[in-house]
Coordinates of C-alpha atoms and ligand atoms in Angstrom, one line a residue:
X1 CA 6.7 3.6 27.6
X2 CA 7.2 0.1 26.6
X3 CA 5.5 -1.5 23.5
X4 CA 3.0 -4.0 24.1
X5 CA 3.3 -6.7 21.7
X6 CA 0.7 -8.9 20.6
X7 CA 3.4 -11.6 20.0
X8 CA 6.8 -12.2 21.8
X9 CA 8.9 -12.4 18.3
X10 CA 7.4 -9.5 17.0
X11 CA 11.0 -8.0 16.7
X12 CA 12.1 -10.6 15.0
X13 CA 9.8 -11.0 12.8
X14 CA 10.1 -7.6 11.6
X15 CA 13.5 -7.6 11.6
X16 CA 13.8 -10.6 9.5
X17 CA 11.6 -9.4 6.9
X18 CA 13.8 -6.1 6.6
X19 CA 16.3 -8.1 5.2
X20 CA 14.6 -10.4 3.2
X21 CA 13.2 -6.9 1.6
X22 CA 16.7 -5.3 1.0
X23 CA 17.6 -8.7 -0.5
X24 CA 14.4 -8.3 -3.0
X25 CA 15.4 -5.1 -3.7
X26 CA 18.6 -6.0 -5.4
X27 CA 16.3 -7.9 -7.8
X28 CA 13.9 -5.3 -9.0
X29 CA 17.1 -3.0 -9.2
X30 CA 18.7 -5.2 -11.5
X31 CA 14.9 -5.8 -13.6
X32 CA 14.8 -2.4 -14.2
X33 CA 17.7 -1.7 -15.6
X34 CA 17.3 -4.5 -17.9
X35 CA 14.0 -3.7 -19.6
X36 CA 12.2 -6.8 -20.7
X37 CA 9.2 -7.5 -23.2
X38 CA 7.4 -10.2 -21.1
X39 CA 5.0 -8.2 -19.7
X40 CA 1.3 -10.0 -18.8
X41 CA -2.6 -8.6 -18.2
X42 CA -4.6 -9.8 -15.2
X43 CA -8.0 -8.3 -14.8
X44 CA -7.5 -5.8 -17.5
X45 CA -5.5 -4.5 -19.8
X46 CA -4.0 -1.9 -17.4
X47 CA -3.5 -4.4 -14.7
X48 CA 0.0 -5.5 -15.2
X49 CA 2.2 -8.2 -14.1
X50 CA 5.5 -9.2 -14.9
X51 CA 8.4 -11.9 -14.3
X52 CA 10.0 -9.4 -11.6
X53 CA 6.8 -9.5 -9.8
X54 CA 6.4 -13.3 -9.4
X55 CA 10.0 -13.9 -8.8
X56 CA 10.2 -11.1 -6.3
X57 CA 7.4 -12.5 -4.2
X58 CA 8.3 -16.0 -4.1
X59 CA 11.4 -15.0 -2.6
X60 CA 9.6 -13.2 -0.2
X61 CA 7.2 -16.1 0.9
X62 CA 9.8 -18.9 0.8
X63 CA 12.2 -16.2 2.8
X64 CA 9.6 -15.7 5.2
X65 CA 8.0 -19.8 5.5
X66 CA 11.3 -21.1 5.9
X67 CA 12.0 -18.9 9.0
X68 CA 8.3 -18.8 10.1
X69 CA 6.5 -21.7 9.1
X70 CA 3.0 -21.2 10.9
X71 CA 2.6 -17.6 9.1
X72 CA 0.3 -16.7 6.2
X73 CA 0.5 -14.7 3.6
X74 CA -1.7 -12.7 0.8
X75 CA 0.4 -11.6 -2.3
X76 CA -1.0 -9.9 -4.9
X77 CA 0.5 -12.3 -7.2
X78 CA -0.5 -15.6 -5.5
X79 CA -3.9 -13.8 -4.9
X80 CA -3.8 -13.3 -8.9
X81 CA -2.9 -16.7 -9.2
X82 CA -6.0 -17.9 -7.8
X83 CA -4.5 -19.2 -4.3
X84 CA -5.8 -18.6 -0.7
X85 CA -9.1 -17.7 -2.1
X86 CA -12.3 -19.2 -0.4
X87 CA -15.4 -18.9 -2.2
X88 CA -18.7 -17.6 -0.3
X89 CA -21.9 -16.7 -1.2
X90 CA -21.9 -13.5 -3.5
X91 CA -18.1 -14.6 -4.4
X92 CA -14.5 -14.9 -3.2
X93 CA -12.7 -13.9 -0.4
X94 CA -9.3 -13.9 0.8
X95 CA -8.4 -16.3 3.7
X96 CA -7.6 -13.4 6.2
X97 CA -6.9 -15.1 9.6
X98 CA -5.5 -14.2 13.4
X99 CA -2.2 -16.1 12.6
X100 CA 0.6 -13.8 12.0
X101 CA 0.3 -12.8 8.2
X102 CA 2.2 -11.2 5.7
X103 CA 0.7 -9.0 3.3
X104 CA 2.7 -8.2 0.3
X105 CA 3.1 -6.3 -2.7
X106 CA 6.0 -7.4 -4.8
X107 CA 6.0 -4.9 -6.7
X108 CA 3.9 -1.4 -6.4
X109 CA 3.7 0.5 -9.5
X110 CA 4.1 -2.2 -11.7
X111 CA 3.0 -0.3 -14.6
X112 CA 5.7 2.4 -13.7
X113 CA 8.0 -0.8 -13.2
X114 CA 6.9 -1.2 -17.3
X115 CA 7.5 1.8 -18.3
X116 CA 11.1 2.3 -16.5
X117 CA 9.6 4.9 -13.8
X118 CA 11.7 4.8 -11.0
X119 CA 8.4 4.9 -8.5
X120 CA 7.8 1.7 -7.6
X121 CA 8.0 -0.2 -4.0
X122 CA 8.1 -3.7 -2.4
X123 CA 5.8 -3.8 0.4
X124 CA 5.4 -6.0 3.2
X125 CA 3.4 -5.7 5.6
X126 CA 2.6 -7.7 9.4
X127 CA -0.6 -8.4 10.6
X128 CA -1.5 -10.1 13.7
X129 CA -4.9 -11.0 15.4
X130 CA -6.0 -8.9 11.9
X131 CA -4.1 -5.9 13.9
X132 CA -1.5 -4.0 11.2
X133 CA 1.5 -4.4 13.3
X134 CA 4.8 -3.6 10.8
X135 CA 5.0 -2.1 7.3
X136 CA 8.2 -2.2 5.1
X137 CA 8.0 0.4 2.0
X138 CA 10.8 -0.1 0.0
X139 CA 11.6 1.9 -3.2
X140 CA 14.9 0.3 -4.6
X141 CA 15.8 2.6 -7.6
X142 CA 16.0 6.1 -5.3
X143 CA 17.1 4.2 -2.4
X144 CA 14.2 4.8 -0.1
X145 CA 13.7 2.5 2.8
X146 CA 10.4 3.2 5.1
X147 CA 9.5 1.4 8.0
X148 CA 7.6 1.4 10.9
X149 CA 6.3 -0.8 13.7
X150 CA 3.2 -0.1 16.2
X151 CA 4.7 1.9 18.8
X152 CA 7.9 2.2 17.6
X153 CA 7.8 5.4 15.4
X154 CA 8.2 5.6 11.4
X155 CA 11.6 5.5 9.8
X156 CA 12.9 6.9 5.9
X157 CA 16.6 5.5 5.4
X158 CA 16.2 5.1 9.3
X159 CA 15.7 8.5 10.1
X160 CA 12.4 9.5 12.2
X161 CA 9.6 10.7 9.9
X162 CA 6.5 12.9 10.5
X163 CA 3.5 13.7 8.5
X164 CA 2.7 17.6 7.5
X165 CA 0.4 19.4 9.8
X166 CA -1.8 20.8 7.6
X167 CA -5.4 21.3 8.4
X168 CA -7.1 22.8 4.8
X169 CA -7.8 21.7 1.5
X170 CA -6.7 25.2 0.6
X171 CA -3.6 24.5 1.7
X172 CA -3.2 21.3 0.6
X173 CA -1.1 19.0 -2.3
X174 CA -3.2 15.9 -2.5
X175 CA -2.6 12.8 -4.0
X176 CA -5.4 11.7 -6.3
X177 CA -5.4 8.9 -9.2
X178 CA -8.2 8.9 -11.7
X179 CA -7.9 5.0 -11.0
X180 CA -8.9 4.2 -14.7
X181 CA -9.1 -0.1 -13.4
X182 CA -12.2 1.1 -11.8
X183 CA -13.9 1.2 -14.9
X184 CA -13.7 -2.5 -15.8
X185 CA -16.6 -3.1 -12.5
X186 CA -18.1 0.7 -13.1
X187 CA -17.7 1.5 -16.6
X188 CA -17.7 5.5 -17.7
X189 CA -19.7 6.5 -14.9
X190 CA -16.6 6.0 -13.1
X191 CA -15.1 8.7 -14.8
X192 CA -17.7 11.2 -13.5
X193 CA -17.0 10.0 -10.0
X194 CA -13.4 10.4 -10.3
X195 CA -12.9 13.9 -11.6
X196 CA -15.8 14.8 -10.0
X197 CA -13.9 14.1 -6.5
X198 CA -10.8 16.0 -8.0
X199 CA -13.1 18.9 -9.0
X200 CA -14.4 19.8 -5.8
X201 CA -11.2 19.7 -4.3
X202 CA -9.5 22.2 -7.2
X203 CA -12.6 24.3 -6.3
X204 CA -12.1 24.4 -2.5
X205 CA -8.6 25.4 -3.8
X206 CA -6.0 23.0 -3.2
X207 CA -2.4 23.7 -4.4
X208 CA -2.3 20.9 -6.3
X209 CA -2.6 16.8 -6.9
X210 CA 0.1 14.1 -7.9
X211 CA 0.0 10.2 -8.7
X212 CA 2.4 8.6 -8.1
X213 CA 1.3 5.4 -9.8
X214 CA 2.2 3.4 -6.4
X215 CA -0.5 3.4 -3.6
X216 CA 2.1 2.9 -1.2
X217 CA 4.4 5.4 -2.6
X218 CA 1.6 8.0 -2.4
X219 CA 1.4 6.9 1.5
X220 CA 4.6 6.6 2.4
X221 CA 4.8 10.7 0.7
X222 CA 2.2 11.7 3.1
X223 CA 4.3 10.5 6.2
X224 CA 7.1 12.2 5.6
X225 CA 5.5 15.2 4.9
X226 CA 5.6 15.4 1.2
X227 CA 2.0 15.5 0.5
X228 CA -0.7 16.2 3.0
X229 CA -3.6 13.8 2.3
X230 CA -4.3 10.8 -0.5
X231 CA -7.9 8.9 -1.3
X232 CA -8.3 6.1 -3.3
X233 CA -10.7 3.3 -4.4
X234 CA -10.3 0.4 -6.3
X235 CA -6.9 -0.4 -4.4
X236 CA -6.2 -3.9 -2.4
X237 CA -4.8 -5.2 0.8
X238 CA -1.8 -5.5 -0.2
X239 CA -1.1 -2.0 -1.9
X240 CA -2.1 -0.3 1.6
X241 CA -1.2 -2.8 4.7
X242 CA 2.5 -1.6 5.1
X243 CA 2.4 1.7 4.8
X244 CA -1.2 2.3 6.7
X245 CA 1.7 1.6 9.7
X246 CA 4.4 3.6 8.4
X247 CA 1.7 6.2 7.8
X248 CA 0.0 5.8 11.6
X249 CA 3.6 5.6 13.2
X250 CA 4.8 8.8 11.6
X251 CA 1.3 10.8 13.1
X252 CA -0.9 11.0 10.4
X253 CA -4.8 9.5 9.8
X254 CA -5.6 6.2 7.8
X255 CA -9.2 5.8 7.4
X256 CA -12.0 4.4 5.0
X257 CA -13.0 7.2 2.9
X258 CA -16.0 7.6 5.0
X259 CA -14.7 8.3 7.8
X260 CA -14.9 5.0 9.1
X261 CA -12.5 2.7 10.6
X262 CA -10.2 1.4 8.2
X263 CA -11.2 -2.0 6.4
X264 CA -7.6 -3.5 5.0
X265 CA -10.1 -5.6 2.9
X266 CA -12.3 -2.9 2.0
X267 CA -10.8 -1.2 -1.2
X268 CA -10.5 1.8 -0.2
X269 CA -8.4 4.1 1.6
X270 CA -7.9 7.9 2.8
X271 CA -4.7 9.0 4.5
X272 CA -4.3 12.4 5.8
X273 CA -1.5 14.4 8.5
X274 CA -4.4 15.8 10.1
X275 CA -7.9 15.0 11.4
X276 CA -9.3 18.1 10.0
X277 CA -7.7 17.4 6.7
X278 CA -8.7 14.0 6.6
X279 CA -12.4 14.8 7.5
X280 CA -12.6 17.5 5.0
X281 CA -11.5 15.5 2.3
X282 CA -14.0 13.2 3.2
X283 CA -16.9 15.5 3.3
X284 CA -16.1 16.1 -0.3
X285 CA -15.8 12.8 -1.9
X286 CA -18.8 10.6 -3.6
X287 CA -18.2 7.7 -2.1
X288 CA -18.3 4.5 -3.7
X289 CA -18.6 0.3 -1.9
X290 CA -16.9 -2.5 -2.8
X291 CA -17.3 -6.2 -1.7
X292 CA -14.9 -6.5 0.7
X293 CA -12.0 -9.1 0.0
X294 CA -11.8 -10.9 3.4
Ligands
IPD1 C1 -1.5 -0.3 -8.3 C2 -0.9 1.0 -7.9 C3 -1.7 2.1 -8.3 C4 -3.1 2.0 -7.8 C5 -3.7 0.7 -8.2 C6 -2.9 -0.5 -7.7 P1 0.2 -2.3 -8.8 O1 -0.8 -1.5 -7.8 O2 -0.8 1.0 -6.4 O3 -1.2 3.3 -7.8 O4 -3.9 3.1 -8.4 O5 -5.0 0.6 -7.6 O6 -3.4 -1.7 -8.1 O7 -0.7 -3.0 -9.8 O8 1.1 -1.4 -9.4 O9 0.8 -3.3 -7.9
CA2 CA1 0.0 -2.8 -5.9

């Protein structure tokens, strides 16, 4: 059946953008084999950012404006930088319009980046008419390319992908992060919240949980199979955007924790193979709101 588009270039677009990305990857590649000590705090002091980061998106955007020069973009790094933030009542928001827009992620796992942890992933996602159209998952150091476009299947290394089709917690490997930058808006409660989640899952017998340290990574894992369901909060647009696609594309769930429809701006995210999985998951979770960022 053929893929409706929401716009003509679509293809292009993507296209483009997967070789802009292969270009970016060069860079990190060659960051991380070169470790360096400039290495800066944003929110916290476990919020990290380095030169790689900014360098890597700024290539991205001018890559991307030069060929498309009516699309946005929200980078975590110009976000950080205090641009394309509007400020409303009860505080700020990220312009998020129907214009084609780029959501990216420079660098996922920056603090694995930091430490010379070969998990980390450029992201780039498409949205249009606030629809998730295309994700690009990128991890340069093992060489793993995923991608995906509405309608057009998910892709590792351009080979088809598929999510696992597992239906239990019991039978489960789950990714979980204790996601310790809560605790800067929470404080120790946070903590209780956190293992408390893991704890009811290790009770209803799952095989196991991994971090990855990369949102995206941990996503891009559950469509090919690797692990069967992830839930996070605390996490940002553009840690989720392209691989919520790559995850969709390759059959699996994405989801607010809830249950609800999924909220790009919302904070919070739970990806599953299955329905039943992801709905179990969800049963067992205290849930926790955040103001949404756009
Ligand atoms: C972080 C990673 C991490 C997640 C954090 C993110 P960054 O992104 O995805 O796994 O727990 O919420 O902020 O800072 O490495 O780009
Ligand atoms: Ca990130």
């Amino acid at each position: 059946m053929p893929v409706e588009l929401l716009h003509p270039d679509e293809d292009r677009f993507f296209n483009f953008a997967l070789e802009l990305v292969k270009k970016a990857g060069r860079l990190v590649r060659d960051a991380f084999d070169q470790p360096s000590s400039n290495v800066q705090t944003k929110a916290s002091n476990t919020d990290l950012v380095t030169e790689t980061d900014q360098a890597v998106e700024a290539m991205l955007i001018k890559g991307l404006s030069a060929e498309f020069p009516e699309h946005k973009f929200i980078g975590e790094e110009s976000v950080a930088g205090g641009q394309k933030i509007e400020s409303v009542a009860g505080g700020q928001k990220i312009v998020y319009s129907d214009a084609p827009t780029w959501i990216i992620d420079p660098i996922d796992g920056t603090t694995n980046f930091v430490h010379r942890i070969p998990m980390v992933a450029i992201c780039v996602g498409l949205a249009i008419k606030k629809e998730l159209r295309a994700g690009i998952v990128y991890n340069p150091i093992t060489n793993e390319l995923f991608s995906a476009q509405v309608g057009r299947g998910a892709f590792r290394n351009g080979f088809p992908i598929k999510v696992s089709q597992t239906e239990v917690i019991s039978k489960a490997v789950i990714c979980a992060s204790l996601g310790i930058h809560n605790m800067v808006s929470f404080g120790e409660p946070w903590l209780d919240i956190a293992l408390g989640n893991q704890r009811r899952q290790v009770l209803a017998g799952v095989r196991g949980h991994r971090s990855f340290g990369s949102a995206a990574i941990n996503m891009v894992y559950v469509a090919q199979g690797s692990v069967d369901a992830y839930a996070e909060y605390g996490i940002h647009a553009w840690d989720i955007a392209a691989a919520t696609v790559i995850v969709r594309e390759a059959g699996g769930i994405v989801i607010d924790p809830t249950g609800a429809e999924l909220n790009v701006m919302g904070r919070k995210v739970l990806c599953a193979g299955t329905k039943k999985l992801a709905e179990e998951l969800s049963g067992m979770l205290t849930h926790v709101e955040f103001v949404p960022e756009g």
